[in-house]
C-alpha atoms as a printed R data frame, in Angstrom:
    type eleno elety resid chain resno       x       y       z
1   ATOM     1    CA   MET     A     1  35.565 -27.827  -5.963
2   ATOM     2    CA   GLU     A     2  34.602 -27.205  -9.589
3   ATOM     3    CA   PHE     A     3  32.738 -29.390 -12.072
4   ATOM     4    CA   PHE     A     4  33.870 -27.197 -14.948
5   ATOM     5    CA   ARG     A     5  35.711 -23.982 -15.648
6   ATOM     6    CA   ILE     A     6  34.809 -21.387 -18.266
7   ATOM     7    CA   ARG     A     7  37.973 -20.037 -19.846
8   ATOM     8    CA   LYS     A     8  36.474 -16.971 -21.523
9   ATOM     9    CA   ASP     A     9  34.582 -14.454 -19.416
10  ATOM    10    CA   ILE     A    10  30.879 -14.101 -20.234
11  ATOM    11    CA   PRO     A    11  29.938 -10.422 -20.861
12  ATOM    12    CA   PHE     A    12  27.147 -10.174 -18.283
13  ATOM    13    CA   MET     A    13  27.598  -6.429 -17.735
14  ATOM    14    CA   ARG     A    14  26.952  -5.769 -21.430
15  ATOM    15    CA   HIS     A    15  23.313  -6.660 -20.721
16  ATOM    16    CA   ALA     A    16  23.150  -5.138 -17.231
17  ATOM    17    CA   LEU     A    17  20.399  -2.678 -18.146
18  ATOM    18    CA   LYS     A    18  18.186  -5.461 -19.534
19  ATOM    19    CA   PHE     A    19  18.641  -7.547 -16.397
20  ATOM    20    CA   ASN     A    20  17.709  -4.637 -14.156
21  ATOM    21    CA   ILE     A    21  14.635  -3.783 -16.238
22  ATOM    22    CA   VAL     A    22  13.403  -7.376 -15.834
23  ATOM    23    CA   SER     A    23  14.112  -7.118 -12.118
24  ATOM    24    CA   LEU     A    24  12.289  -3.790 -11.815
25  ATOM    25    CA   VAL     A    25   9.191  -5.090 -13.636
26  ATOM    26    CA   THR     A    26   9.077  -8.173 -11.380
27  ATOM    27    CA   PHE     A    27   9.537  -6.031  -8.286
28  ATOM    28    CA   VAL     A    28   6.763  -3.607  -9.265
29  ATOM    29    CA   ALA     A    29   4.395  -6.510  -9.988
30  ATOM    30    CA   ALA     A    30   5.149  -8.009  -6.551
31  ATOM    31    CA   VAL     A    31   4.484  -4.687  -4.807
32  ATOM    32    CA   PHE     A    32   1.228  -4.295  -6.763
33  ATOM    33    CA   PHE     A    33  -0.085  -7.685  -5.614
34  ATOM    34    CA   LEU     A    34   0.978  -6.965  -2.036
35  ATOM    35    CA   PHE     A    35  -1.128  -3.794  -1.986
36  ATOM    36    CA   TRP     A    36  -3.958  -5.178  -4.136
37  ATOM    37    CA   ASN     A    37  -4.477  -8.600  -2.553
38  ATOM    38    CA   GLY     A    38  -2.491  -8.424   0.659
39  ATOM    39    CA   LEU     A    39  -1.051 -11.437   2.444
40  ATOM    40    CA   ASN     A    40  -3.262 -14.357   3.429
41  ATOM    41    CA   LEU     A    41  -2.081 -14.404   7.046
42  ATOM    42    CA   SER     A    42  -2.378 -17.629   9.026
43  ATOM    43    CA   VAL     A    43  -4.023 -18.075  12.410
44  ATOM    44    CA   GLU     A    44  -0.699 -17.368  14.144
45  ATOM    45    CA   PHE     A    45  -0.930 -13.756  12.960
46  ATOM    46    CA   THR     A    46  -4.672 -13.124  12.831
47  ATOM    47    CA   GLY     A    47  -5.728 -15.119  15.897
48  ATOM    48    CA   GLY     A    48  -8.047 -18.133  15.995
49  ATOM    49    CA   THR     A    49  -8.298 -21.737  17.145
50  ATOM    50    CA   LEU     A    50  -6.191 -24.745  16.150
51  ATOM    51    CA   VAL     A    51  -7.842 -28.158  16.503
52  ATOM    52    CA   GLU     A    52  -5.811 -31.324  15.934
53  ATOM    53    CA   VAL     A    53  -7.658 -34.604  15.426
54  ATOM    54    CA   ASN     A    54  -6.550 -38.134  14.622
55  ATOM    55    CA   TYR     A    55  -8.147 -40.865  12.499
56  ATOM    56    CA   ALA     A    56  -7.484 -44.598  12.691
57  ATOM    57    CA   GLN     A    57  -7.049 -44.646   8.889
58  ATOM    58    CA   PRO     A    58  -5.816 -42.016   6.390
59  ATOM    59    CA   ALA     A    59  -8.133 -39.026   6.645
60  ATOM    60    CA   ASP     A    60 -10.271 -37.839   3.748
61  ATOM    61    CA   LEU     A    61  -9.543 -34.102   3.818
62  ATOM    62    CA   GLU     A    62 -12.305 -33.244   1.344
63  ATOM    63    CA   LYS     A    63 -14.800 -35.055   3.560
64  ATOM    64    CA   VAL     A    64 -13.520 -33.134   6.594
65  ATOM    65    CA   ARG     A    65 -13.826 -29.820   4.749
66  ATOM    66    CA   GLY     A    66 -17.341 -30.727   3.660
67  ATOM    67    CA   ALA     A    67 -18.324 -31.558   7.242
68  ATOM    68    CA   MET     A    68 -16.973 -28.252   8.513
69  ATOM    69    CA   ALA     A    69 -18.712 -26.302   5.740
70  ATOM    70    CA   LYS     A    70 -21.986 -28.087   6.431
71  ATOM    71    CA   ALA     A    71 -21.706 -27.103  10.103
72  ATOM    72    CA   GLY     A    72 -21.494 -23.444   9.111
73  ATOM    73    CA   TYR     A    73 -17.741 -22.863   9.248
74  ATOM    74    CA   GLY     A    74 -16.716 -20.705   6.313
75  ATOM    75    CA   GLU     A    75 -12.987 -19.880   6.239
76  ATOM    76    CA   VAL     A    76 -11.510 -23.060   7.670
77  ATOM    77    CA   ALA     A    77  -8.067 -24.432   6.762
78  ATOM    78    CA   VAL     A    78  -7.810 -28.225   6.831
79  ATOM    79    CA   GLN     A    79  -4.489 -30.011   6.287
80  ATOM    80    CA   ASN     A    80  -2.546 -33.098   7.279
81  ATOM    81    CA   PHE     A    81  -0.251 -32.618  10.223
82  ATOM    82    CA   GLY     A    82   2.680 -35.003  10.499
83  ATOM    83    CA   SER     A    83   0.973 -38.009   8.900
84  ATOM    84    CA   SER     A    84  -1.996 -38.800   6.678
85  ATOM    85    CA   ARG     A    85  -4.028 -39.782   9.765
86  ATOM    86    CA   ASP     A    86  -3.457 -36.532  11.680
87  ATOM    87    CA   VAL     A    87  -5.506 -33.510  10.633
88  ATOM    88    CA   LEU     A    88  -5.030 -29.893  11.698
89  ATOM    89    CA   ILE     A    89  -8.082 -27.642  11.480
90  ATOM    90    CA   ARG     A    90  -7.609 -23.876  11.712
91  ATOM    91    CA   LEU     A    91 -10.660 -21.847  12.680
92  ATOM    92    CA   PRO     A    92 -10.858 -18.054  12.316
93  ATOM    93    CA   LEU     A    93 -11.149 -15.873  15.390
94  ATOM    94    CA   GLN     A    94 -14.575 -16.057  17.029
95  ATOM    95    CA   ALA     A    95 -15.124 -13.620  19.880
96  ATOM    96    CA   GLU     A    96 -17.962 -15.390  21.651
97  ATOM    97    CA   GLN     A    97 -16.642 -18.939  21.726
98  ATOM    98    CA   ALA     A    98 -14.345 -20.465  24.366
99  ATOM    99    CA   THR     A    99 -11.524 -22.812  23.410
100 ATOM   100    CA   ALA     A   100 -13.185 -25.886  24.919
101 ATOM   101    CA   LYS     A   101 -16.487 -25.139  23.216
102 ATOM   102    CA   ALA     A   102 -14.702 -24.659  19.891
103 ATOM   103    CA   GLY     A   103 -13.198 -28.143  20.208
104 ATOM   104    CA   GLU     A   104 -16.552 -29.641  21.109
105 ATOM   105    CA   ALA     A   105 -18.245 -27.912  18.151
106 ATOM   106    CA   VAL     A   106 -15.594 -29.189  15.719
107 ATOM   107    CA   MET     A   107 -15.898 -32.755  17.012
108 ATOM   108    CA   ALA     A   108 -19.684 -32.594  16.708
109 ATOM   109    CA   ALA     A   109 -19.360 -31.410  13.094
110 ATOM   110    CA   LEU     A   110 -16.877 -34.205  12.292
111 ATOM   111    CA   ASP     A   111 -19.039 -36.870  13.945
112 ATOM   112    CA   ALA     A   112 -21.893 -35.814  11.684
113 ATOM   113    CA   GLY     A   113 -19.968 -35.578   8.395
114 ATOM   114    CA   ALA     A   114 -16.588 -37.332   8.808
115 ATOM   115    CA   PRO     A   115 -16.864 -39.749  11.753
116 ATOM   116    CA   GLY     A   116 -14.007 -41.602  13.385
117 ATOM   117    CA   ALA     A   117 -11.957 -38.621  14.610
118 ATOM   118    CA   THR     A   118 -10.277 -38.436  18.019
119 ATOM   119    CA   LEU     A   119  -9.502 -35.042  19.544
120 ATOM   120    CA   ARG     A   120  -5.797 -34.546  20.222
121 ATOM   121    CA   ARG     A   121  -5.462 -30.891  21.195
122 ATOM   122    CA   VAL     A   122  -7.134 -27.498  21.005
123 ATOM   123    CA   GLU     A   123  -5.110 -24.271  21.060
124 ATOM   124    CA   PHE     A   124  -6.331 -20.694  20.974
125 ATOM   125    CA   VAL     A   125  -4.276 -17.807  19.564
126 ATOM   126    CA   GLY     A   126  -5.605 -14.426  20.622
127 ATOM   127    CA   PRO     A   127  -5.538 -11.346  18.384
128 ATOM   128    CA   GLN     A   128  -3.010  -9.630  20.668
129 ATOM   129    CA   VAL     A   129  -0.609 -12.566  20.374
130 ATOM   130    CA   GLY     A   130  -1.034 -12.540  16.583
131 ATOM   131    CA   LYS     A   131  -0.314  -8.808  16.473
132 ATOM   132    CA   GLU     A   132   2.829  -9.267  18.559
133 ATOM   133    CA   LEU     A   133   4.025 -12.069  16.285
134 ATOM   134    CA   ALA     A   134   3.533  -9.882  13.207
135 ATOM   135    CA   GLU     A   135   5.408  -6.985  14.833
136 ATOM   136    CA   ASN     A   136   8.229  -9.253  16.016
137 ATOM   137    CA   GLY     A   137   8.492 -10.789  12.548
138 ATOM   138    CA   ALA     A   138   8.790  -7.359  10.924
139 ATOM   139    CA   MET     A   139  11.399  -6.370  13.524
140 ATOM   140    CA   ALA     A   140  13.363  -9.553  12.807
141 ATOM   141    CA   LEU     A   141  13.435  -8.710   9.099
142 ATOM   142    CA   LEU     A   142  14.586  -5.154   9.839
143 ATOM   143    CA   LEU     A   143  17.373  -6.298  12.181
144 ATOM   144    CA   VAL     A   144  18.612  -8.860   9.659
145 ATOM   145    CA   VAL     A   145  18.745  -6.176   6.957
146 ATOM   146    CA   ILE     A   146  20.637  -3.758   9.228
147 ATOM   147    CA   GLY     A   147  23.072  -6.486  10.245
148 ATOM   148    CA   ILE     A   148  23.792  -7.396   6.623
149 ATOM   149    CA   VAL     A   149  24.431  -3.759   5.681
150 ATOM   150    CA   ILE     A   150  26.851  -3.265   8.589
151 ATOM   151    CA   TYR     A   151  28.685  -6.520   7.846
152 ATOM   152    CA   LEU     A   152  29.161  -5.797   4.140
153 ATOM   153    CA   ALA     A   153  30.121  -2.163   4.765
154 ATOM   154    CA   PHE     A   154  32.939  -3.290   7.105
155 ATOM   155    CA   ARG     A   155  34.071  -6.252   5.025
156 ATOM   156    CA   PHE     A   156  33.973  -4.590   1.620
157 ATOM   157    CA   GLU     A   157  32.799  -1.045   1.001
158 ATOM   158    CA   TRP     A   158  29.538   0.892   1.300
159 ATOM   159    CA   ARG     A   159  28.734   0.462  -2.415
160 ATOM   160    CA   PHE     A   160  28.715  -3.310  -1.981
161 ATOM   161    CA   ALA     A   161  26.534  -3.042   1.125
162 ATOM   162    CA   VAL     A   162  23.930  -0.901  -0.643
163 ATOM   163    CA   SER     A   163  23.896  -3.129  -3.728
164 ATOM   164    CA   ALA     A   164  23.600  -6.356  -1.743
165 ATOM   165    CA   ILE     A   165  20.763  -5.146   0.459
166 ATOM   166    CA   ILE     A   166  18.787  -3.835  -2.528
167 ATOM   167    CA   ALA     A   167  19.209  -7.221  -4.225
168 ATOM   168    CA   ASN     A   168  18.204  -9.098  -1.057
169 ATOM   169    CA   LEU     A   169  15.128  -6.960  -0.434
170 ATOM   170    CA   HIS     A   170  14.250  -7.601  -4.070
171 ATOM   171    CA   ASP     A   171  14.135 -11.340  -3.232
172 ATOM   172    CA   VAL     A   172  12.013 -10.813  -0.107
173 ATOM   173    CA   ILE     A   173   9.456  -8.588  -1.859
174 ATOM   174    CA   ILE     A   174   9.113 -11.069  -4.730
175 ATOM   175    CA   ILE     A   175   8.487 -13.950  -2.294
176 ATOM   176    CA   LEU     A   176   5.820 -11.898  -0.513
177 ATOM   177    CA   GLY     A   177   4.363 -10.809  -3.864
178 ATOM   178    CA   CYS     A   178   4.037 -14.425  -5.032
179 ATOM   179    CA   PHE     A   179   2.203 -15.371  -1.835
180 ATOM   180    CA   ALA     A   180  -0.088 -12.340  -2.226
181 ATOM   181    CA   CYS     A   181  -0.711 -13.022  -5.928
182 ATOM   182    CA   PHE     A   182  -1.733 -16.673  -5.503
183 ATOM   183    CA   GLY     A   183  -3.335 -16.327  -2.068
184 ATOM   184    CA   TRP     A   184  -0.999 -18.836  -0.421
185 ATOM   185    CA   GLU     A   185  -1.103 -18.841   3.373
186 ATOM   186    CA   PHE     A   186   1.639 -16.798   5.034
187 ATOM   187    CA   SER     A   187   2.560 -18.510   8.306
188 ATOM   188    CA   LEU     A   188   5.427 -18.447  10.782
189 ATOM   189    CA   SER     A   189   7.210 -21.164   8.805
190 ATOM   190    CA   VAL     A   190   7.072 -18.972   5.684
191 ATOM   191    CA   LEU     A   191   8.479 -16.059   7.678
192 ATOM   192    CA   ALA     A   192  11.330 -18.351   8.764
193 ATOM   193    CA   ALA     A   193  11.928 -19.204   5.084
194 ATOM   194    CA   VAL     A   194  12.071 -15.495   4.195
195 ATOM   195    CA   LEU     A   195  14.701 -14.887   6.896
196 ATOM   196    CA   ALA     A   196  16.658 -17.905   5.663
197 ATOM   197    CA   VAL     A   197  16.572 -16.555   2.091
198 ATOM   198    CA   LEU     A   198  18.034 -13.245   3.277
199 ATOM   199    CA   GLY     A   199  21.070 -14.980   4.718
200 ATOM   200    CA   TYR     A   200  21.326 -17.437   1.845
201 ATOM   201    CA   SER     A   201  21.189 -14.751  -0.825
202 ATOM   202    CA   VAL     A   202  23.739 -12.488   0.840
203 ATOM   203    CA   ASN     A   203  26.153 -15.425   0.973
204 ATOM   204    CA   GLU     A   204  26.136 -15.608  -2.832
205 ATOM   205    CA   SER     A   205  26.676 -11.842  -3.045
206 ATOM   206    CA   VAL     A   206  29.648 -12.073  -0.665
207 ATOM   207    CA   VAL     A   207  31.279 -14.791  -2.808
208 ATOM   208    CA   VAL     A   208  30.957 -12.697  -5.981
209 ATOM   209    CA   PHE     A   209  32.056  -9.484  -4.239
210 ATOM   210    CA   ASP     A   210  35.094 -11.205  -2.746
211 ATOM   211    CA   ARG     A   211  36.165 -12.334  -6.209
212 ATOM   212    CA   VAL     A   212  35.626  -8.766  -7.472
213 ATOM   213    CA   ARG     A   213  37.931  -7.408  -4.768
214 ATOM   214    CA   GLU     A   214  40.531 -10.094  -5.493
215 ATOM   215    CA   THR     A   215  40.455  -9.383  -9.242
216 ATOM   216    CA   PHE     A   216  40.814  -5.629  -8.694
217 ATOM   217    CA   ARG     A   217  43.954  -6.249  -6.608
218 ATOM   218    CA   LYS     A   218  45.587  -8.827  -8.894
219 ATOM   219    CA   ALA     A   219  44.572  -7.883 -12.435
220 ATOM   220    CA   ARG     A   220  45.712  -4.646 -14.016
221 ATOM   221    CA   GLY     A   221  44.303  -3.006 -17.109
222 ATOM   222    CA   LEU     A   222  40.773  -4.407 -16.724
223 ATOM   223    CA   THR     A   223  37.790  -2.094 -16.697
224 ATOM   224    CA   THR     A   224  35.162  -2.370 -13.957
225 ATOM   225    CA   PRO     A   225  32.664  -4.234 -16.214
226 ATOM   226    CA   GLN     A   226  35.415  -6.684 -17.197
227 ATOM   227    CA   VAL     A   227  36.293  -7.277 -13.548
228 ATOM   228    CA   LEU     A   228  32.642  -7.965 -12.696
229 ATOM   229    CA   ASP     A   229  32.278 -10.302 -15.691
230 ATOM   230    CA   HIS     A   230  35.377 -12.225 -14.598
231 ATOM   231    CA   ALA     A   231  34.156 -12.487 -10.993
232 ATOM   232    CA   ILE     A   232  30.746 -13.826 -12.012
233 ATOM   233    CA   THR     A   233  32.146 -16.235 -14.620
234 ATOM   234    CA   SER     A   234  34.785 -17.661 -12.275
235 ATOM   235    CA   THR     A   235  32.164 -18.420  -9.585
236 ATOM   236    CA   ILE     A   236  29.529 -19.984 -11.879
237 ATOM   237    CA   SER     A   237  30.628 -23.550 -11.137
238 ATOM   238    CA   ARG     A   238  30.429 -22.923  -7.391
239 ATOM   239    CA   THR     A   239  27.019 -21.281  -7.807
240 ATOM   240    CA   ILE     A   240  25.602 -24.253  -9.722
241 ATOM   241    CA   ILE     A   241  26.944 -26.783  -7.181
242 ATOM   242    CA   THR     A   242  25.728 -24.845  -4.130
243 ATOM   243    CA   HIS     A   243  22.306 -23.833  -5.373
244 ATOM   244    CA   GLY     A   244  21.702 -27.139  -7.134
245 ATOM   245    CA   SER     A   245  22.432 -29.132  -3.970
246 ATOM   246    CA   THR     A   246  20.252 -26.838  -1.848
247 ATOM   247    CA   GLN     A   247  17.387 -26.913  -4.328
248 ATOM   248    CA   MET     A   248  17.401 -30.728  -4.440
249 ATOM   249    CA   MET     A   249  16.856 -30.814  -0.683
250 ATOM   250    CA   VAL     A   250  14.140 -28.136  -0.849
251 ATOM   251    CA   LEU     A   251  12.378 -29.952  -3.697
252 ATOM   252    CA   ALA     A   252  12.347 -33.108  -1.578
253 ATOM   253    CA   MET     A   253  10.557 -31.152   1.170
254 ATOM   254    CA   LEU     A   254   8.218 -29.591  -1.377
255 ATOM   255    CA   ILE     A   255   7.210 -32.924  -2.935
256 ATOM   256    CA   PHE     A   256   7.376 -35.321   0.017
257 ATOM   257    CA   GLY     A   257   7.134 -33.023   3.037
258 ATOM   258    CA   GLY     A   258   3.351 -32.842   3.083
259 ATOM   259    CA   GLU     A   259   1.106 -29.861   3.688
260 ATOM   260    CA   THR     A   260   2.976 -28.777   6.806
261 ATOM   261    CA   LEU     A   261   6.245 -28.084   4.950
262 ATOM   262    CA   HIS     A   262   4.730 -27.162   1.581
263 ATOM   263    CA   ASN     A   263   4.599 -23.372   1.916
264 ATOM   264    CA   PHE     A   264   7.942 -23.303   3.720
265 ATOM   265    CA   ALA     A   265   9.614 -25.197   0.874
266 ATOM   266    CA   LEU     A   266   7.738 -23.116  -1.697
267 ATOM   267    CA   ALA     A   267   9.070 -19.870  -0.231
268 ATOM   268    CA   LEU     A   268  12.599 -21.306  -0.192
269 ATOM   269    CA   THR     A   269  12.285 -22.418  -3.826
270 ATOM   270    CA   ILE     A   270  11.230 -18.934  -4.954
271 ATOM   271    CA   GLY     A   271  13.971 -17.382  -2.832
272 ATOM   272    CA   ILE     A   272  16.706 -19.654  -4.186
273 ATOM   273    CA   CYS     A   273  15.740 -19.075  -7.826
274 ATOM   274    CA   PHE     A   274  15.493 -15.301  -7.504
275 ATOM   275    CA   GLY     A   275  18.459 -15.245  -5.107
276 ATOM   276    CA   ILE     A   276  20.762 -16.518  -7.838
277 ATOM   277    CA   TYR     A   277  19.426 -13.921 -10.250
278 ATOM   278    CA   SER     A   278  19.604 -10.987  -7.853
279 ATOM   279    CA   SER     A   279  23.013 -11.801  -6.349
280 ATOM   280    CA   VAL     A   280  24.632 -12.067  -9.769
281 ATOM   281    CA   LEU     A   281  22.603  -9.963 -12.181
282 ATOM   282    CA   VAL     A   282  21.160  -7.279  -9.895
283 ATOM   283    CA   ALA     A   283  23.782  -6.613  -7.230
284 ATOM   284    CA   SER     A   284  26.754  -6.578  -9.644
285 ATOM   285    CA   PRO     A   285  25.311  -3.980 -12.063
286 ATOM   286    CA   LEU     A   286  24.343  -1.816  -9.077
287 ATOM   287    CA   VAL     A   287  27.930  -1.939  -7.819
288 ATOM   288    CA   MET     A   288  29.136  -0.891 -11.259
289 ATOM   289    CA   TRP     A   289  26.713   2.031 -11.488
290 ATOM   290    CA   LEU     A   290  27.598   3.199  -7.975
291 ATOM   291    CA   GLY     A   291  31.129   3.733  -9.198
292 ATOM   292    CA   VAL     A   292  33.287   0.950  -7.772
293 ATOM   293    CA   SER     A   293  36.877   1.092  -9.033
294 ATOM   294    CA   ARG     A   294  40.320  -0.432  -8.497
295 ATOM   295    CA   GLU     A   295  41.562   2.605  -6.556
296 ATOM   296    CA   GLN     A   296  39.163   1.771  -3.712
297 ATOM   297    CA   PHE     A   297  40.962  -1.538  -3.062
298 ATOM   298    CA   VAL     A   298  44.574  -0.876  -4.069
299 ATOM   299    CA   LYS     A   299  46.569   1.672  -2.102
300 ATOM   300    CA   VAL     A   300  48.928   3.732  -4.242
301 ATOM   301    CA   LYS     A   301  52.503   3.641  -2.927
302 ATOM   302    CA   ARG     A   302  53.924   7.048  -2.207
303 ATOM   303    CA   GLN     A   303  57.523   7.860  -3.066
304 ATOM   304    CA   ILE     A   304  59.187   9.419  -0.022
305 ATOM   305    CA   GLU     A   305  61.027  12.585  -0.915
306 ATOM   306    CA   GLY     A   306  64.759  12.165  -0.490
307 ATOM   307    CA   ALA     A   307  64.689   8.368  -0.761
308 ATOM   308    CA   ASN     A   308  66.367   6.346  -3.516
309 ATOM   309    CA   ALA     A   309  64.932   3.363  -5.357
310 ATOM   310    CA   ASP     A   310  66.012   0.971  -2.568
311 ATOM   311    CA   GLY     A   311  64.214   3.017   0.021
312 ATOM   312    CA   ALA     A   312  67.388   4.434   1.606
313 ATOM   313    CA   VAL     A   313  67.383   8.070   2.555
314 ATOM   314    CA   VAL     A   314  69.950  10.113   0.684
């Protein structure tokens, strides 16, 4: 399905160097913030206590935060959980406090500063569990990357695999860099968004690469930059429809999903925006510079010695 069709190919590859310079600057900035600030890891990774409470009326989060601060709790995350009446309080790891006592202490603090709360649940995440989650998350990212490389190498050619994975890692690093730069909390839901962006971004690369392969086989006399320009231009309508529809759904989660889905939707928004850029304007120039050509997709027919034009042996 197409909303429109561009008849004349847009010369994207003429500005390939500019696009990659912009990409490199963004990537370096993201890496800088990752090393300078680091990620603001959630309780799932660092360990701590989760306390869920419920109010009969919509909770005043600022009042809850004030009550916790007055009770001596410093780094405490307070957010709505599911509805405006449910509140999730995340406490940092405290070595000398049992889970039950942590719940009792939180309820005492709320009774003094934000009364009316009912305790729903108390969960403790130990540091060992947090460490295992971080290691498993890193392993999941690595396995996804390896799987993408193998898939693209078999379906297309190693140049496409290398280009696509560089572009996809570019998206992941920029998402992580944004979270490090602004100090947004990095939780398991954000990690799930990062993994989703990897698969989502490679899908766009596969669509463009498939059109590149098709153009190499059908069109003769076109240079590699012209083939890439044609492939990108002919898939623009599909790109706008796909990414526009996805972004509308993600924006709905970002605006109306509440605090629970906010960072998840935020990571997806960053990934979708940079995924379009990297799949089209980063991966394609890399393929060109790695030396892709028509000969890699079209097998040259050999003339059998002793055969005539009809293929009969003389």
